[in-house]
Amino acid sequence: MKIPAELKYTKDHEWVKIEGDVATVGITDFAQGELGDIVYVEVDTLDETLDKEAIFGTVEAVKTVSDLFSPVSGEIIEFNTALEDEPEMVNKDPYGAGWMVKIKLSDSSEIESLLSDVEYKELIGA
């Protein structure tokens, strides 16, 4: 299981890559493994400004449907539309082509509350 050191993580099993004032968000390798085969990703919050921990979408797997929580406050500025036709990219490449949304940060201090790779490994017992 991959847990890249350069990313930040949430207790809800999402990863966050910060580039300037934009956060790219997806679910972790651990999360996609627990969910199983992903068949649908829905994000209906494009262009909306959300608070940290607000639901920004859902991911549907063969086994279950799970909410996706915003790891930071800000505006959802981009959805990975490739997931509409290939939701399985989340399973195949969760930290690359399987990213879900980009969020323009409204409070960069929230980054400090995210988990490091070491803290995330402890959370999942890796």
Short mmCIF file of C-alpha atoms in Angstrom, two decimals, residues 33-117:
data_model
loop_
_atom_site.label_atom_id
_atom_site.label_comp_id
_atom_site.label_asym_id
_atom_site.label_seq_id
_atom_site.Cartn_x
_atom_site.Cartn_y
_atom_site.Cartn_z
CA GLY A 33 -8.91 -0.94 -1.22
CA GLU A 34 -11.54 -0.96 1.53
CA LEU A 35 -14.26 0.22 -0.86
CA GLY A 36 -13.48 -2.30 -3.59
CA ASP A 37 -14.30 -1.72 -7.25
CA ILE A 38 -15.41 1.88 -7.72
CA VAL A 39 -18.23 2.24 -10.23
CA TYR A 40 -19.24 5.89 -9.90
CA VAL A 41 -17.91 9.19 -8.56
CA GLU A 42 -20.35 12.07 -8.13
CA VAL A 43 -19.37 15.64 -7.38
CA ASP A 44 -22.21 18.14 -7.64
CA THR A 45 -20.48 20.96 -5.76
CA LEU A 46 -18.40 22.40 -8.62
CA ASP A 47 -18.05 26.20 -8.25
CA GLU A 48 -19.44 26.06 -4.69
CA THR A 49 -17.56 27.27 -1.63
CA LEU A 50 -17.58 24.71 1.15
CA ASP A 51 -16.47 24.64 4.75
CA LYS A 52 -13.91 22.14 5.93
CA GLU A 53 -15.50 18.70 6.47
CA ALA A 54 -18.58 19.54 4.34
CA ILE A 55 -19.64 16.82 1.91
CA PHE A 56 -18.42 17.59 -1.62
CA GLY A 57 -19.54 14.39 -3.33
CA THR A 58 -19.89 10.64 -3.12
CA VAL A 59 -18.01 7.60 -4.33
CA GLU A 60 -19.97 4.48 -5.17
CA ALA A 61 -18.39 1.05 -5.08
CA VAL A 62 -19.88 -2.38 -5.67
CA LYS A 63 -20.16 -2.81 -1.88
CA THR A 64 -21.23 0.63 -0.66
CA VAL A 65 -21.65 4.38 -1.20
CA SER A 66 -19.45 6.75 0.80
CA ASP A 67 -19.56 10.50 1.27
CA LEU A 68 -16.51 12.57 0.37
CA PHE A 69 -15.59 15.29 2.86
CA SER A 70 -13.74 18.48 2.02
CA PRO A 71 -10.39 18.41 3.86
CA VAL A 72 -10.14 22.22 3.72
CA SER A 73 -12.44 25.21 3.27
CA GLY A 74 -12.62 26.72 -0.18
CA GLU A 75 -14.17 26.75 -3.63
CA ILE A 76 -14.39 23.55 -5.67
CA ILE A 77 -12.78 24.84 -8.86
CA GLU A 78 -12.31 21.61 -10.81
CA PHE A 79 -13.71 18.08 -10.98
CA ASN A 80 -11.76 15.28 -12.64
CA THR A 81 -14.26 14.68 -15.45
CA ALA A 82 -12.27 11.64 -16.63
CA LEU A 83 -13.83 9.81 -13.67
CA GLU A 84 -17.27 10.11 -15.30
CA ASP A 85 -16.21 7.57 -17.93
CA GLU A 86 -13.50 5.78 -15.96
CA PRO A 87 -14.31 5.75 -12.22
CA GLU A 88 -12.02 2.72 -11.90
CA MET A 89 -9.06 5.14 -12.24
CA VAL A 90 -9.55 5.76 -8.50
CA ASN A 91 -8.70 2.07 -7.92
CA LYS A 92 -5.88 1.93 -10.48
CA ASP A 93 -4.11 5.21 -9.68
CA PRO A 94 -5.57 6.84 -6.53
CA TYR A 95 -2.73 9.37 -6.16
CA GLY A 96 -2.47 10.26 -9.85
CA ALA A 97 -5.12 9.98 -12.55
CA GLY A 98 -7.72 9.08 -9.89
CA TRP A 99 -7.73 12.51 -8.21
CA MET A 100 -11.23 13.89 -7.63
CA VAL A 101 -11.38 17.66 -7.12
CA LYS A 102 -9.29 20.80 -6.87
CA ILE A 103 -10.15 23.30 -4.16
CA LYS A 104 -9.06 26.96 -4.05
CA LEU A 105 -8.12 27.41 -0.40
CA SER A 106 -9.94 30.06 1.59
CA ASP A 107 -7.96 29.43 4.83
CA SER A 108 -4.46 28.06 4.30
CA SER A 109 -3.97 27.64 8.07
CA GLU A 110 -6.26 24.58 7.88
CA ILE A 111 -3.42 22.69 6.19
CA GLU A 112 -1.77 22.46 9.61
CA SER A 113 -4.64 20.26 10.89
CA LEU A 114 -4.08 17.62 8.20
CA LEU A 115 -2.14 14.44 8.95
CA SER A 116 1.40 13.73 7.79
CA ASP A 117 2.17 10.43 6.08
#
